Structures are given as C-alpha cells and as structure tokens.
XYZ file of C-alpha atoms in Angstrom:
772
model
C 0.325 0.019 -0.182
C 1.228 3.369 -1.047
C 1.640 6.806 0.917
C -1.837 8.104 -1.354
C -3.183 4.672 -0.460
C -2.587 5.122 3.782
C -4.007 8.868 3.756
C -7.071 7.608 2.223
C -7.338 5.437 4.650
C -6.785 7.437 7.331
C -9.396 10.088 6.134
C -11.777 7.074 6.069
C -11.119 6.289 9.937
C -11.784 9.888 10.562
C -15.175 10.239 8.732
C -16.007 6.978 10.217
C -15.335 7.882 13.974
C -18.111 10.200 15.534
C -17.865 13.632 16.443
C -17.557 14.189 20.310
C -15.774 10.966 20.751
C -12.129 12.732 20.602
C -10.132 12.501 24.384
C -10.931 15.870 25.747
C -7.882 17.416 28.527
C -7.312 19.976 30.589
C -4.495 22.525 29.950
C -2.248 24.926 32.364
C -0.914 26.938 29.468
C 1.162 29.232 31.923
C 3.344 26.340 33.547
C 5.888 25.358 33.961
C 7.332 28.520 35.143
C 9.844 30.159 38.043
C 8.567 32.932 40.775
C 10.789 34.982 42.425
C 9.271 36.028 45.886
C 11.352 38.385 48.834
C 11.095 36.666 52.441
C 9.443 40.217 53.247
C 6.271 39.273 51.406
C 3.442 39.888 53.882
C 1.143 37.181 54.349
C -1.899 36.969 52.120
C 0.399 38.318 48.785
C -0.510 36.986 45.410
C 2.329 34.610 44.367
C 1.209 33.817 40.860
C -1.841 33.670 38.672
C -2.407 30.566 36.583
C -4.764 29.906 33.638
C -6.682 26.981 33.327
C -7.974 26.018 30.026
C -10.893 23.573 29.549
C -12.214 22.053 26.257
C -16.063 22.862 27.190
C -17.982 25.151 29.398
C -19.354 22.330 31.728
C -18.323 24.130 34.715
C -15.493 25.205 36.842
C -12.402 22.874 36.876
C -11.168 21.377 40.250
C -7.386 22.441 40.961
C -4.937 21.349 43.806
C -1.525 22.153 44.980
C 0.905 19.623 46.502
C 4.322 20.637 47.511
C 7.539 18.576 48.114
C 8.414 20.518 51.062
C 6.208 20.005 54.032
C 4.599 22.891 55.897
C 4.436 24.979 52.900
C 3.159 28.656 53.021
C 0.493 28.872 50.867
C -3.021 28.611 50.549
C -5.377 26.371 48.653
C -5.995 27.507 45.116
C -8.485 30.199 44.416
C -10.455 29.757 41.157
C -11.805 32.654 39.533
C -13.778 33.057 35.982
C -12.194 34.900 33.152
C -14.519 37.573 31.897
C -13.142 37.319 28.429
C -13.848 33.348 27.633
C -16.543 31.085 28.953
C -13.662 27.769 28.875
C -10.685 29.912 30.659
C -10.422 30.263 34.514
C -7.777 31.934 36.529
C -6.184 29.964 39.487
C -4.628 32.349 42.153
C -1.504 31.115 44.301
C -1.291 32.864 47.694
C 0.593 33.123 50.799
C -1.088 31.776 54.013
C -1.616 33.911 57.382
C 1.090 33.628 59.441
C 3.216 32.839 56.539
C 7.392 33.463 57.524
C 9.741 33.311 54.746
C 13.336 32.784 54.953
C 15.769 32.212 52.278
C 18.031 30.724 54.367
C 16.235 27.647 55.502
C 14.215 27.324 52.056
C 15.329 29.209 48.942
C 12.859 27.322 46.406
C 9.516 25.803 46.634
C 8.722 23.110 44.140
C 4.355 23.321 44.181
C 2.582 20.753 41.853
C -0.714 22.086 40.576
C -3.199 19.478 39.242
C -6.060 20.515 37.520
C -9.257 18.998 35.645
C -12.355 20.100 34.211
C -15.813 18.322 34.613
C -15.526 15.217 32.274
C -12.261 15.873 30.971
C -8.703 14.105 31.738
C -6.555 15.552 34.693
C -3.361 17.510 33.722
C -0.285 17.929 36.284
C 2.413 20.769 35.928
C 5.031 22.516 38.045
C 5.097 26.023 39.421
C 8.633 26.772 41.040
C 8.725 29.641 43.766
C 12.075 30.914 44.761
C 12.775 33.028 47.716
C 15.083 35.599 47.768
C 16.751 37.591 50.751
C 14.800 40.717 52.105
C 16.671 44.008 51.707
C 15.220 46.890 54.077
C 13.199 46.538 57.285
C 10.277 49.021 57.102
C 8.545 50.141 60.136
C 4.719 51.587 59.758
C 3.689 55.177 59.899
C 3.540 57.171 62.457
C 5.844 55.038 64.441
C 8.713 56.065 62.366
C 7.614 59.763 62.049
C 9.551 62.765 64.206
C 6.894 62.680 66.917
C 6.303 59.467 67.051
C 2.900 57.534 67.260
C 0.420 58.409 69.987
C -1.739 56.077 72.152
C -4.426 57.345 74.903
C -5.343 55.268 78.043
C -7.628 55.413 81.254
C -5.934 55.260 84.229
C -8.155 52.673 85.692
C -7.146 49.915 83.146
C -5.902 46.627 84.494
C -2.263 46.228 85.016
C -0.307 44.728 82.492
C -3.130 45.339 79.771
C -1.522 45.425 75.874
C -1.369 49.461 75.105
C 0.240 49.430 71.556
C 1.760 47.097 68.898
C 5.108 48.152 67.563
C 4.486 46.252 64.026
C 1.529 44.291 62.967
C 1.181 40.864 64.076
C 2.519 37.817 63.424
C 5.719 38.467 62.444
C 8.711 36.448 63.529
C 12.400 37.013 63.889
C 12.378 40.408 65.295
C 14.078 41.889 68.086
C 12.730 44.878 69.982
C 14.785 47.129 72.319
C 13.721 49.821 74.581
C 15.943 52.479 74.427
C 14.948 55.036 77.335
C 14.306 52.642 80.790
C 12.612 55.839 82.819
C 9.525 54.558 82.571
C 7.244 52.022 84.078
C 5.581 50.350 81.296
C 6.843 46.987 79.807
C 8.153 46.578 76.117
C 7.636 42.293 75.653
C 10.169 40.190 72.909
C 7.023 40.683 70.391
C 6.554 44.248 70.405
C 3.719 44.763 73.099
C 3.583 47.753 75.220
C 1.861 46.621 78.074
C 0.541 48.901 81.389
C 2.500 48.486 84.462
C 2.557 45.622 86.756
C 0.513 47.835 89.377
C -1.241 49.418 86.960
C -1.733 53.575 87.122
C -2.063 55.825 89.677
C -5.889 57.061 89.357
C -5.162 59.716 91.920
C -3.075 61.804 89.484
C -3.938 63.968 86.800
C -3.077 63.409 82.727
C 0.369 61.652 82.387
C 2.802 60.925 79.747
C 5.072 58.258 79.079
C 7.083 58.230 75.982
C 8.963 55.145 74.858
C 11.816 54.880 71.958
C 12.120 51.828 70.312
C 14.314 50.226 67.862
C 13.214 46.707 65.927
C 15.897 44.633 64.236
C 15.601 41.738 62.086
C 17.591 38.517 61.642
C 19.467 40.024 58.864
C 20.954 43.048 60.959
C 18.218 45.472 59.108
C 16.534 47.449 61.465
C 14.445 50.777 62.040
C 13.257 52.704 64.921
C 10.640 55.155 66.347
C 8.733 56.166 69.235
C 5.837 55.859 70.838
C 3.831 58.175 73.638
C 1.198 56.563 76.094
C -1.021 59.590 77.427
C -2.871 58.282 80.540
C -6.575 60.168 80.985
C -7.946 60.292 84.375
C -10.156 57.620 84.907
C -13.992 57.784 84.411
C -15.393 55.636 87.148
C -16.396 56.273 90.543
C -13.913 56.813 93.162
C -14.453 54.644 96.564
C -15.355 57.077 99.297
C -16.946 56.516 102.703
C -19.956 59.177 102.822
C -19.703 58.849 106.801
C -15.593 59.215 107.389
C -16.489 58.869 111.378
C -19.335 56.730 113.458
C -20.119 55.805 116.807
C -21.795 53.029 117.707
C -23.298 52.154 121.248
C -23.727 48.649 122.674
C -25.113 46.915 125.444
C -21.974 45.623 127.721
C -21.980 41.887 127.499
C -22.731 41.089 124.125
C -22.300 37.526 122.870
C -19.938 36.266 120.099
C -20.574 36.669 116.188
C -23.259 39.514 116.991
C -23.489 42.627 114.561
C -22.342 45.599 116.071
C -22.930 48.243 113.200
C -22.138 48.223 109.345
C -20.180 50.462 107.208
C -21.088 51.170 103.655
C -18.609 52.897 100.914
C -19.689 54.265 97.414
C -17.692 52.941 94.307
C -17.250 49.754 92.046
C -15.875 46.761 93.397
C -15.717 47.599 97.116
C -14.059 45.520 99.240
C -13.513 46.352 103.472
C -10.969 45.628 106.028
C -9.723 46.541 109.372
C -6.766 48.274 109.464
C -6.398 49.064 113.265
C -5.531 47.438 115.730
C -3.306 45.495 113.578
C -4.375 41.966 115.321
C -8.236 42.843 116.165
C -9.193 40.615 118.993
C -12.709 41.863 119.631
C -14.252 42.458 115.953
C -14.137 40.936 112.438
C -15.416 42.705 109.227
C -17.239 41.152 106.134
C -15.513 42.324 103.374
C -18.281 42.031 101.069
C -21.004 43.430 103.143
C -18.948 45.374 105.568
C -20.907 44.230 108.402
C -19.000 44.131 111.839
C -19.169 41.677 114.601
C -18.177 40.465 117.648
C -15.515 37.683 118.147
C -16.321 37.367 121.880
C -17.866 38.429 124.900
C -17.741 42.291 124.786
C -16.598 43.431 128.373
C -14.392 46.548 127.900
C -15.205 50.095 127.727
C -14.593 51.538 124.375
C -12.677 50.486 121.371
C -11.549 52.413 117.985
C -11.773 50.773 114.488
C -10.219 52.089 111.480
C -11.986 50.595 108.341
C -10.392 50.712 104.789
C -12.852 50.506 101.805
C -10.814 49.920 98.658
C -11.592 48.775 94.912
C -10.996 45.061 94.345
C -9.515 45.559 90.921
C -7.640 48.490 91.596
C -6.372 48.620 95.108
C -4.646 51.964 94.744
C -8.456 53.393 94.800
C -9.216 53.233 98.255
C -10.670 55.551 101.539
C -10.623 55.264 105.047
C -13.568 55.860 108.018
C -12.908 55.506 111.736
C -15.496 53.393 113.844
C -15.850 54.056 117.636
C -17.738 51.219 119.808
C -19.034 51.966 123.388
C -20.063 49.410 125.637
C -23.132 50.554 127.941
C -23.163 48.912 131.497
C -26.338 46.999 132.726
C -27.069 45.863 136.258
C -28.452 42.429 134.541
C -26.753 39.696 133.214
C -27.484 36.440 131.351
C -28.256 33.224 133.298
C -24.879 31.729 134.357
C -24.498 27.747 134.355
C -22.509 25.224 135.661
C -21.171 23.309 133.775
C -20.452 25.930 131.038
C -19.674 23.327 128.594
C -20.683 19.416 128.422
C -18.452 16.778 126.937
C -19.464 12.915 127.534
C -19.095 9.507 126.748
C -21.751 7.226 126.818
C -22.191 3.369 125.770
C -24.322 2.427 123.069
C -26.354 0.731 125.599
C -27.640 3.268 127.542
C -31.469 3.412 127.950
C -33.891 5.884 126.609
C -34.919 8.492 129.456
C -31.484 8.211 130.811
C -29.951 11.642 132.245
C -26.820 12.821 130.875
C -25.905 16.262 132.912
C -28.128 18.386 135.011
C -27.688 21.835 134.795
C -27.428 24.361 137.778
C -28.395 27.530 136.366
C -29.045 31.113 138.128
C -30.350 34.723 136.825
C -28.898 37.725 138.212
C -31.076 37.591 141.112
C -29.218 34.328 141.668
C -32.783 31.747 141.472
C -33.655 29.491 138.787
C -37.044 29.842 139.167
C -37.683 31.959 136.033
C -35.475 29.847 133.549
C -36.163 28.208 130.249
C -34.379 25.286 128.855
C -34.084 24.374 125.042
C -32.105 22.100 122.997
C -30.925 23.706 119.529
C -28.938 21.418 116.724
C -29.101 19.037 113.990
C -32.110 17.055 113.838
C -30.239 13.608 114.479
C -29.133 15.451 117.880
C -32.493 16.771 118.853
C -34.268 13.086 117.925
C -31.661 11.507 120.178
C -31.583 13.865 123.054
C -34.036 16.172 124.907
C -35.009 18.542 127.608
C -36.627 17.960 131.083
C -36.033 21.483 132.614
C -32.581 21.426 133.284
C -31.576 17.628 132.745
C -30.433 16.600 129.402
C -31.688 13.058 128.481
C -31.578 10.104 125.950
C -34.609 10.423 123.893
C -34.165 7.363 121.513
C -31.389 4.031 121.676
C -27.975 5.598 120.892
C -26.664 2.357 118.315
C -22.999 2.087 117.671
C -24.079 -0.249 114.985
C -25.965 1.678 112.841
C -24.802 3.333 109.535
C -26.671 6.791 110.272
C -24.936 6.911 113.752
C -21.433 6.026 111.832
C -21.776 8.800 109.349
C -21.979 11.282 112.041
C -18.836 10.081 113.416
C -20.073 8.432 116.273
C -20.761 12.161 118.046
C -23.799 14.467 118.606
C -23.337 17.996 118.932
C -26.376 19.991 120.414
C -26.303 23.646 121.980
C -28.431 24.057 125.379
C -29.881 27.511 125.451
C -31.175 28.848 129.130
C -33.276 32.030 128.580
C -34.186 34.398 131.518
C -37.802 35.470 131.579
C -37.382 39.298 132.081
C -37.307 42.210 129.496
C -35.270 42.375 127.168
C -34.811 38.492 127.550
C -31.058 37.408 127.977
C -29.587 33.966 127.395
C -27.001 31.858 127.621
C -25.687 29.152 125.562
C -24.190 25.397 126.833
C -22.413 23.794 123.927
C -22.977 19.726 124.374
C -20.590 17.285 123.007
C -21.942 13.436 123.485
C -19.536 10.692 121.823
C -21.031 7.104 121.809
C -19.046 4.459 122.760
C -18.996 0.789 121.381
C -20.282 -2.590 123.483
C -19.632 -5.943 122.008
C -23.080 -6.858 122.035
C -23.494 -9.819 119.623
C -21.655 -13.250 119.099
C -20.066 -14.085 115.669
C -21.724 -16.301 113.192
C -20.750 -19.172 111.355
C -21.265 -19.329 107.524
C -23.904 -21.172 105.880
C -21.767 -23.592 104.170
C -18.553 -24.742 105.197
C -17.477 -27.759 102.999
C -14.617 -27.399 100.697
C -12.824 -29.677 98.630
C -9.320 -30.091 97.303
C -7.171 -32.405 95.270
C -4.539 -34.664 96.944
C -2.082 -33.217 94.915
C -2.275 -29.703 96.171
C 1.046 -27.863 96.651
C 2.354 -26.255 99.998
C 0.517 -23.141 100.608
C -2.368 -23.415 98.235
C -5.761 -22.288 99.009
C -8.399 -24.562 100.437
C -11.092 -22.186 100.614
C -12.120 -19.053 102.913
C -14.290 -19.204 106.393
C -16.483 -16.289 105.991
C -18.163 -15.679 109.032
C -20.052 -12.863 110.107
C -20.661 -9.679 113.009
C -23.269 -7.639 113.493
C -20.801 -4.931 115.826
C -19.755 -2.419 114.507
C -17.093 -2.575 112.440
C -19.032 -5.281 110.336
C -17.135 -9.091 110.412
C -14.171 -7.714 112.209
C -12.965 -11.197 112.808
C -10.075 -13.257 113.956
C -9.689 -16.910 112.789
C -7.742 -19.691 114.390
C -8.046 -23.340 113.973
C -8.462 -25.628 117.321
C -5.334 -27.670 117.794
C -1.949 -27.595 115.997
C -1.048 -28.267 112.525
C 0.478 -31.876 111.460
C 0.068 -35.187 109.992
C -3.632 -35.068 111.668
C -4.403 -32.084 110.211
C -2.410 -30.785 107.540
C -4.250 -27.357 107.199
C -3.599 -23.842 108.871
C -6.113 -20.445 108.760
C -4.899 -16.943 108.045
C -6.177 -15.245 111.087
C -6.999 -11.881 109.414
C -8.586 -13.313 105.939
C -10.133 -16.803 106.989
C -8.393 -18.268 104.102
C -7.588 -22.053 104.916
C -4.238 -23.343 103.207
C -2.487 -26.632 102.706
C 0.654 -26.950 104.784
C 1.219 -30.714 104.972
C 0.855 -33.915 102.836
C -2.297 -34.999 101.611
C -3.181 -38.453 100.796
C -6.832 -39.958 100.010
C -5.842 -43.220 100.265
C -4.934 -42.842 103.942
C -7.729 -40.514 104.624
C -10.482 -38.774 102.716
C -11.596 -35.756 104.466
C -10.653 -33.668 107.670
C -12.959 -32.184 110.096
C -11.550 -28.771 111.302
C -12.778 -26.746 114.260
C -12.324 -23.276 113.350
C -12.565 -19.861 116.060
C -14.294 -16.775 115.007
C -13.439 -14.294 117.596
C -14.522 -10.705 117.165
C -12.232 -7.573 117.500
C -12.379 -3.939 118.088
C -15.970 -4.066 119.092
C -15.676 -2.979 122.448
C -13.630 -0.138 124.619
C -12.468 -3.066 126.719
C -10.316 -5.616 124.582
C -10.910 -8.144 127.070
C -14.668 -8.427 126.243
C -14.560 -10.241 123.403
C -16.902 -12.985 121.937
C -16.343 -15.957 120.187
C -18.041 -19.377 118.392
C -16.476 -22.443 116.809
C -17.572 -23.631 113.450
C -16.966 -27.216 112.130
C -15.647 -27.122 108.569
C -15.407 -30.272 106.470
C -12.201 -30.639 103.683
C -12.683 -33.461 101.476
C -9.680 -34.508 99.547
C -10.176 -35.165 95.845
C -8.076 -38.236 94.181
C -5.714 -37.517 91.468
C -4.957 -40.444 89.360
C -1.347 -41.511 89.395
C 1.103 -40.789 86.332
C 4.394 -42.471 85.721
C 7.257 -40.423 84.101
C 7.342 -40.321 80.613
C 10.441 -40.158 78.689
C 11.043 -38.819 75.137
C 12.669 -41.344 73.422
C 12.273 -44.576 75.658
C 15.464 -45.820 73.854
C 18.903 -44.174 72.637
C 21.564 -45.302 70.863
C 24.719 -43.075 71.157
C 28.317 -43.241 69.847
C 31.224 -41.604 71.806
C 34.836 -40.833 71.252
C 35.993 -40.854 74.535
C 38.453 -37.702 75.679
C 41.706 -37.955 77.312
C 41.455 -39.959 80.817
C 40.234 -38.140 83.870
C 38.398 -35.890 82.038
C 34.604 -35.352 82.372
C 32.651 -35.760 79.116
C 28.658 -34.819 78.639
C 26.819 -37.433 76.855
C 23.239 -36.637 76.528
C 20.014 -35.241 78.460
C 17.004 -37.227 79.204
C 13.948 -34.986 78.440
C 10.823 -36.615 80.708
C 8.055 -35.090 82.755
C 5.742 -36.534 85.565
C 2.692 -35.377 86.872
C 0.906 -31.971 85.938
C 1.727 -30.675 89.609
C 5.626 -30.699 88.820
C 6.887 -33.382 90.852
C 10.691 -33.176 90.920
C 12.097 -36.536 89.076
C 15.020 -38.325 90.448
C 17.115 -40.085 88.044
C 19.338 -43.125 88.911
C 21.261 -45.321 86.691
C 20.281 -49.150 87.870
C 22.161 -51.151 84.770
C 24.711 -51.620 82.636
C 27.068 -49.269 84.416
C 30.158 -51.245 84.782
C 33.514 -50.258 85.839
C 31.391 -47.016 86.792
C 32.419 -45.164 83.615
C 29.001 -43.473 83.506
C 27.257 -41.393 86.078
C 24.132 -38.810 86.262
C 24.131 -35.179 87.171
C 20.635 -34.514 87.394
C 18.982 -35.351 83.967
C 22.278 -35.198 82.224
C 24.626 -38.775 81.575
C 28.346 -38.074 81.565
C 30.980 -40.402 80.783
C 34.097 -40.559 82.603
C 36.956 -41.446 79.871
C 40.070 -43.915 80.923
C 42.467 -45.409 79.534
C 40.978 -48.424 77.643
C 42.086 -49.064 74.376
C 39.445 -51.211 73.173
C 35.946 -50.238 71.711
C 33.312 -51.030 74.159
C 29.326 -50.977 73.983
C 27.613 -50.237 77.147
C 24.237 -50.699 77.875
C 22.938 -48.446 80.413
C 19.358 -48.468 82.127
C 18.426 -45.169 83.560
C 15.355 -45.374 86.034
C 13.165 -42.211 86.404
C 11.301 -41.895 89.713
C 8.333 -39.279 90.028
C 6.370 -38.401 93.267
C 6.914 -39.666 96.465
C 6.314 -42.185 99.650
C 3.727 -44.877 98.052
C 2.977 -42.925 95.199
C 6.475 -42.968 94.087
C 6.039 -44.232 90.109
C 8.904 -44.995 87.841
C 9.810 -45.724 84.409
C 13.105 -47.251 82.469
C 15.018 -45.597 79.864
C 17.606 -47.633 77.914
C 21.148 -45.991 76.643
C 23.067 -47.951 74.024
C 26.600 -46.240 74.200
C 29.390 -47.317 71.759
C 32.406 -45.862 73.151
C 35.444 -45.394 70.779
C 38.769 -44.820 72.965
C 40.303 -41.428 72.347
C 43.841 -43.051 71.455
C 44.148 -46.666 70.020
C 47.803 -48.250 69.736
C 48.506 -50.060 66.367
C 50.374 -53.207 67.124
C 53.774 -54.143 65.370
C 52.214 -56.544 63.299
C 51.377 -57.146 59.471
C 48.544 -59.386 60.306
C 45.367 -58.206 58.748
C 42.609 -57.429 61.198
C 38.928 -57.957 60.396
C 36.444 -55.768 61.877
C 32.758 -56.666 61.918
C 30.358 -53.695 61.636
C 28.113 -54.028 64.118
C 24.397 -53.925 62.795
C 21.522 -51.825 64.010
C 19.450 -53.265 66.576
C 15.987 -54.900 64.939
C 12.943 -52.779 66.597
C 9.788 -54.651 65.765
C 6.413 -53.239 66.580
C 3.298 -55.132 66.900
C -0.059 -52.860 66.395
C -3.516 -54.743 67.304
C -6.487 -52.790 65.275
C -9.973 -54.094 65.766
C -11.669 -54.550 62.681
C -14.222 -57.038 61.253
C -13.489 -57.853 57.515
C -15.410 -59.689 55.005
C -14.531 -63.455 54.974
C -12.585 -63.600 51.330
C -10.460 -61.040 53.031
C -9.593 -62.989 55.901
C -8.602 -65.888 54.232
C -6.696 -63.633 51.214
C -4.849 -61.891 54.355
C -3.751 -65.323 56.249
C -2.403 -67.059 53.283
C -0.360 -63.625 52.598
C 0.601 -62.981 56.296
C 1.654 -66.858 56.493
C 3.992 -66.668 53.434
C 5.693 -62.932 54.689
C 6.452 -64.113 58.487
C 8.112 -67.164 57.365
C 10.096 -65.016 55.060
C 10.869 -62.767 57.924
C 11.790 -65.720 60.353
C 14.125 -66.797 58.027
C 15.931 -63.670 57.468
C 15.993 -63.144 61.094
C 17.490 -66.704 62.222
C 20.110 -66.147 59.307
C 21.149 -62.753 60.668
C 21.583 -63.864 64.263
C 23.654 -66.635 63.447
C 25.927 -64.753 61.590
C 26.275 -61.602 63.910
C 25.990 -62.872 67.458
C 28.313 -59.862 68.710
C 27.505 -57.630 71.909
C 24.833 -54.796 71.696
C 22.121 -56.800 69.640
C 19.086 -55.469 71.557
C 15.531 -56.527 70.378
C 12.940 -53.960 71.619
C 9.363 -54.426 72.102
C 6.445 -52.046 72.354
C 7.757 -50.693 75.847
C 11.405 -49.674 76.846
C 11.016 -52.230 80.157
C 11.239 -55.198 77.626
C 14.554 -54.177 76.596
C 16.600 -57.608 76.083
C 19.605 -59.244 74.540
C 19.042 -62.373 72.583
C 22.110 -64.357 71.307
C 20.772 -67.317 68.943
C 17.751 -69.790 68.323
C 19.629 -73.010 69.941
C 21.197 -71.225 72.984
C 18.179 -69.596 73.818
C 16.059 -73.018 73.560
C 18.570 -74.425 76.052
C 18.578 -71.625 78.486
C 17.185 -72.905 81.908
C 14.687 -69.932 82.164
C 12.975 -69.765 78.834
C 9.551 -71.644 78.260
C 8.733 -73.984 75.504
C 6.870 -71.551 73.626
C 9.543 -69.286 73.037
C 7.772 -66.349 74.911
C 10.078 -64.000 77.307
C 9.887 -64.588 81.274
C 11.742 -61.495 81.883
C 14.970 -63.258 82.157
C 18.269 -62.398 80.042
C 21.852 -62.838 79.791
C 24.482 -60.084 79.719
C 26.429 -61.156 76.667
C 29.825 -59.641 77.923
C 29.931 -61.027 81.630
C 27.665 -63.939 81.380
C 25.124 -62.602 84.334
C 22.051 -63.414 84.030
C 19.444 -61.007 85.023
C 15.483 -60.591 85.496
C 13.299 -57.733 84.648
C 10.804 -56.284 86.742
C 7.079 -56.379 84.774
C 6.005 -53.671 87.213
C 9.029 -51.018 87.706
C 10.810 -51.680 84.217
C 14.263 -52.015 86.733
C 16.717 -55.137 86.253
C 17.874 -57.641 88.821
C 20.637 -59.442 88.935
C 19.828 -63.343 89.493
C-alpha cells in the first residue's frame, strides 16, 4: 500500500469516527514557570496567577496544590472565571496567614498543580517559587515619624494590659529593644507595650510616658521609632466613705458573732478591711457586706476601729473611716450555768430516758425559778436527746452499729439555750458534745456452708477455701480466725487469722484419709472499748480430698543409641540429657543408673549422663538402664530408659604386626512393633490376608534367624513396645537351651549379659533389672 492509500485510509477512519468522541484534556498553558518572592513578602500576597483552559463550558475546574516541602506557606488554590472566555479560568496562588519566609532555610518551593475540568482528563504541571533575601526592614508610620505614634488610655486600665503593638502581628524573627528605661511601662519580646505591673495611679491627673523603640530583624536590618502613652483620668467613680466617722453604742456583755454595726462606701468592686488595731481580737468585718461583728463577749469600755474600703480590681483606689464602739453597762446579765460546756462519752446500750447531765443555772437574781431550757442543733441530735427542765436526757436508743450514727462519726453536737424571762430576755448557751462508745453485743456467726474440696496433689500454701464468718457489731465482720489444735499429719491445714483462708501445710493422701473435720474459732475484735470483752464461736469445716490418678514419668525417646569418642583420661564428658516429665503438678524427678554401668564409667548429674574416660584401648558398648522416679512415698512411680553407648577410645595404639585385622561391623538393632487393630473384615479378605501373612512371616523368620546366627556380637538389642522389655538375645539354639526360657519361646523377663555371662531379670512393674 503506497502513501496515497495510507492517507485515504486515515481520512476514511476520521469520517467514520463519531463527533465528540475525541479525548478532551485540561490545559495549564502558563506552566511550568519560575516565580521569585522576597522573604519580606507579607501574608496574603498573591504569588502567581495561572490560567486553566477547559475544552468545554461544563463548569469550573478543580485545581489542587501539593508541595514537596512539608508545612509549605501557601493557601489552597482560589479559582475565578475569566471574563473574556467561558472556558478559561484563573487559579490564584497566595501566601497563607502567618507565613514566614526565610531564604536561609528554604530558598525554593516546588509546587505541583493538578487541574481537571468536568468530564476531562487531569493535567499536572509544576510551579517553582524562589525565595530571595529581604533588603530593608520598614516600620509603619506614624511610629517612625518625627513625633512618633500616640496612644491614649484611662488610668484605671488593668495591670499589664496590652496598650500598643509596634508592628502588625504576626511577624517572626524580630528583636525589640527599649532605648529609654525611665518608664514604668513594659516592652515584650513580640513588640507589645504593656501597662505597669501595679497599674496607673488613678489619683493623678493626665500622665505622659514616651518610649523610644528600636526594631531589628535576623539579617541585621533595623528601624526605630517612638510611641507616647497618654494616661487620662479615670471616668469611674472613686471609692469614698460618705460617713468617715461613726460612733456605735452596744450593751455590755454582748455575745460572740453579733452584728455591732455596718459600714458602707460608694464606688465599684468595693471591699472592706480593718486596718487598726493590726491584730483585731474583739471584732471582725465582712469584706463584702461591711458588717462588723463581735468575736467574743464584749466587756471592755471602748474600742476604736480604722476601716478601709478599696476597689478590688484597683487597690490603689481606697478610702478610710473611723468607727468608735462604746459598751454600755447594765445591772442585769445573762444566766450563768455550771457546767458551761458539757462533753461526755456514753455507751451505746444506755437506755432511753437516762439523764446525761443536770445543769445548775441562775439568773442575775441568783435563782433558777424563771429560766427556760431549750435544745438547739441538728435534727439527729434533737431526735436522740431532749431537755426536761435543766436535765439533758437520752430520747432514743443510741445504736453504735447503725449506719446513721457511723455517718455522724459517732458524735452528737447540740446547744442548750438557757433564757431568763425578764425584758429584754437574756440567754446563755451551753455547748454539748456526746460521743457514743461501742459495746460488744453480738457473737460471731458461722457461714451457712463450710465444706471445701481440695485435690490430694495440692501444693504447700495452696488455698483450700475461705471461712466467711459474720458479726453484727461495728465495724462489721471484724473477726480473727484460728484452728483448734495444732497443724500436723492429722491436720495438714492452717488458717489465715485475718482473712479466714484455709491453706495446705502438709502432705495429703486420699488413700489414707478421704476427709478432714476442722474446728475454726471465730473471735470478734475492735467491738468494745475494753479489748478483753470479746466473743467467740466454734464452727465446723469439712475438707474433702479429691483423688488424683497416678501418672508414671514419660521420657522421649525411651531408647537412645549413641556413639561416643572418648576424651583424655580423667576428663568429664557430658553425653546426653534425658527429656522426661512427670505429673502435671510439677513433681521433681529423680534419675538413677540401675544397670549396665560396668567399671563406673557413667554417672548422672540431674538428668544429664556424663562419661568418665579412662585409658582403655578397645572399643566398647555399654547398655545403660536409667530409672526415672516421680512422686514421693507410696505414690512413687518410675519408668526405665535404655541408653546404648558405643564408646571409641581416644587413642588406639597399632600393634607391630602385619596381620590383617578383620572388623565386623555392628548391625543396628532390629525394632519390631506390633499393632493390633479391631476390625471385622469380610470372609474372603480374611482368607487372603491369612495366606499372605503366613508367607510373609515365614520369610521374615528365616531372614532374622540367618542374621542372628551370623552376627552374634555384643550390643544386639531387641525392643518391643516398651522400654521395660529391653533384652539381649543370642541365638536360637542357645535360647532354647536356657533354663529360664519356656517351651513356647515367650520372654519370661530373664536375660543374660553377653559380656559377663550374668543372668538378670526384668521387673514387669517398675521396668528395673535385677541380677540373679
């Protein structure tokens, strides 16, 4: 196909392609480009304006901004329409508020703009913003003018109130320095002028304070100016006493905390205080209301008080007044009582109607005929006590064990008011404090159920159960626990005297004793003032022993065959460690070599078998039987592990002979395992299996006989299902002639050591070997 045919085919494709199916894409014709920005640029400045071109007029594009630098100082993109074209838009990049540019730290920002018009593909372009160092630091006018800036404040402004800012905030990296220091004003590190720490003096007329300030940036550029703070008189009302002198007359013998008089001052946030005497002992003043009260009975003739009123927010705004207090004598006085105060302790068992105290009171005439007695106090006090004339009596039961009495701290406070009948009536108050003391009234109670079960393998100190006794006296259930009889074999338990927990302190064996009857004594404590007054009760507790099945130690593997190259004589050579575990309660296992340790070449260190080399020159095989014991006493159980040790001497001298020595390779022991499975097959399968099994057993028997006859050496070990059946067989004829073998060829537990010729018998229970 020639050039003309290609062009014709391309035009045909264009004609067949439907209109509007071309892929449309957004365009950023102004990017990429580089913008230079000074580090002096203020926040909000427009950095760049980028044109976004869309292929259709479907809507405003979506433009996002990303930066390779974290915490970049730019705002999100702002989109605005282009008035000249409906498909053109303007994307504006600006500095965000609080942005601080530093050319020494970052001198270029790489901005990635991604734009996508509705229904069009996204386009991505980059904008590079270079940051240059600033040239000159410029301070605002009129701060830099000849006369400087002026600010006016009122004299009652609060202390340390900001009065003036040298440069608009926020600006960073600037240093502000005050040239003149003869001013009470404060200049902060951020260029704020603050009011004095104690505020301005509101009593003075207009005050003027001028501050000369120098500003310097991190590059050494500076500017300076001045600010004048004009303090105007306060417009708020001053604190003033309308009555600077006052005289007050009170009756002699007035009681404590009585209002003597009240002062008042005009102004804002007024508070009151007594200036003189410096340590007032007769009077006190309410700082908010101005009420003057007595602190005790007034008996002196005259007192002079200097009162100050001040503004709480502006203490410098204050005024003073003088108050003269005169006590007027009288020929009458309040009743006098003996005792003047009553404090007592009463037991909780005191009966209602009992008299606690009888007051002896007399009036100014020396008689008690016209006196009236009343009880004042909390509702609880007035319900538990009452007055019958001068007698203070118990009204209701004082139960020390009740929650209401415990809430009051077991104390009742009240006041007996004794009033004389003359006019005006005069009264005396007798404070009363009654403390209720405990009495041990109730005996402890045994728990409803006191039967516990503990496994016979319970460890020393393990908890069997808790005896939860009760006692109704306060504090509730304050008990001590003890066991009748000493702990020992007949009573392998102890009890915690504070909690009542029963613990195991001796061996337990359900075969010897299946249960124990314990007698627990409950004794109450802290229920009476007299520690000797205590009650106790005996409680029966049953402890049943739960039998735990015995468990024989298990070792993995039960048989090991090892080859050892002996070290130098006299050395110590660890061979292997036995991996055995006993019962779940973690009983300690004991390891003992019970057979095969000829010449004492092996010993046990815990569960580790150690070989002690000597000067032997011939290879040798040992069959060690290690018995592993678990438990204790009658529950002691054991198992046997077989270890076949092939020891090669550390140095074997070569005899001076040319005779060729033949070495017979030892064969590995044959392990035969028989598995019995319960299954009911069909008859034909049983017949076929019987014939096949007979042929297979005959073949195996012949092979085994041939092997035994040819290699009858030491260390030939035949193993059955258990390590307890470890035996050493020699040959068919010798075995038949052995006096301890039966006619059927069954193993009767007897075997012969192939090296020494000694007979030994395996114990079928413990698996141990016993010499015959």
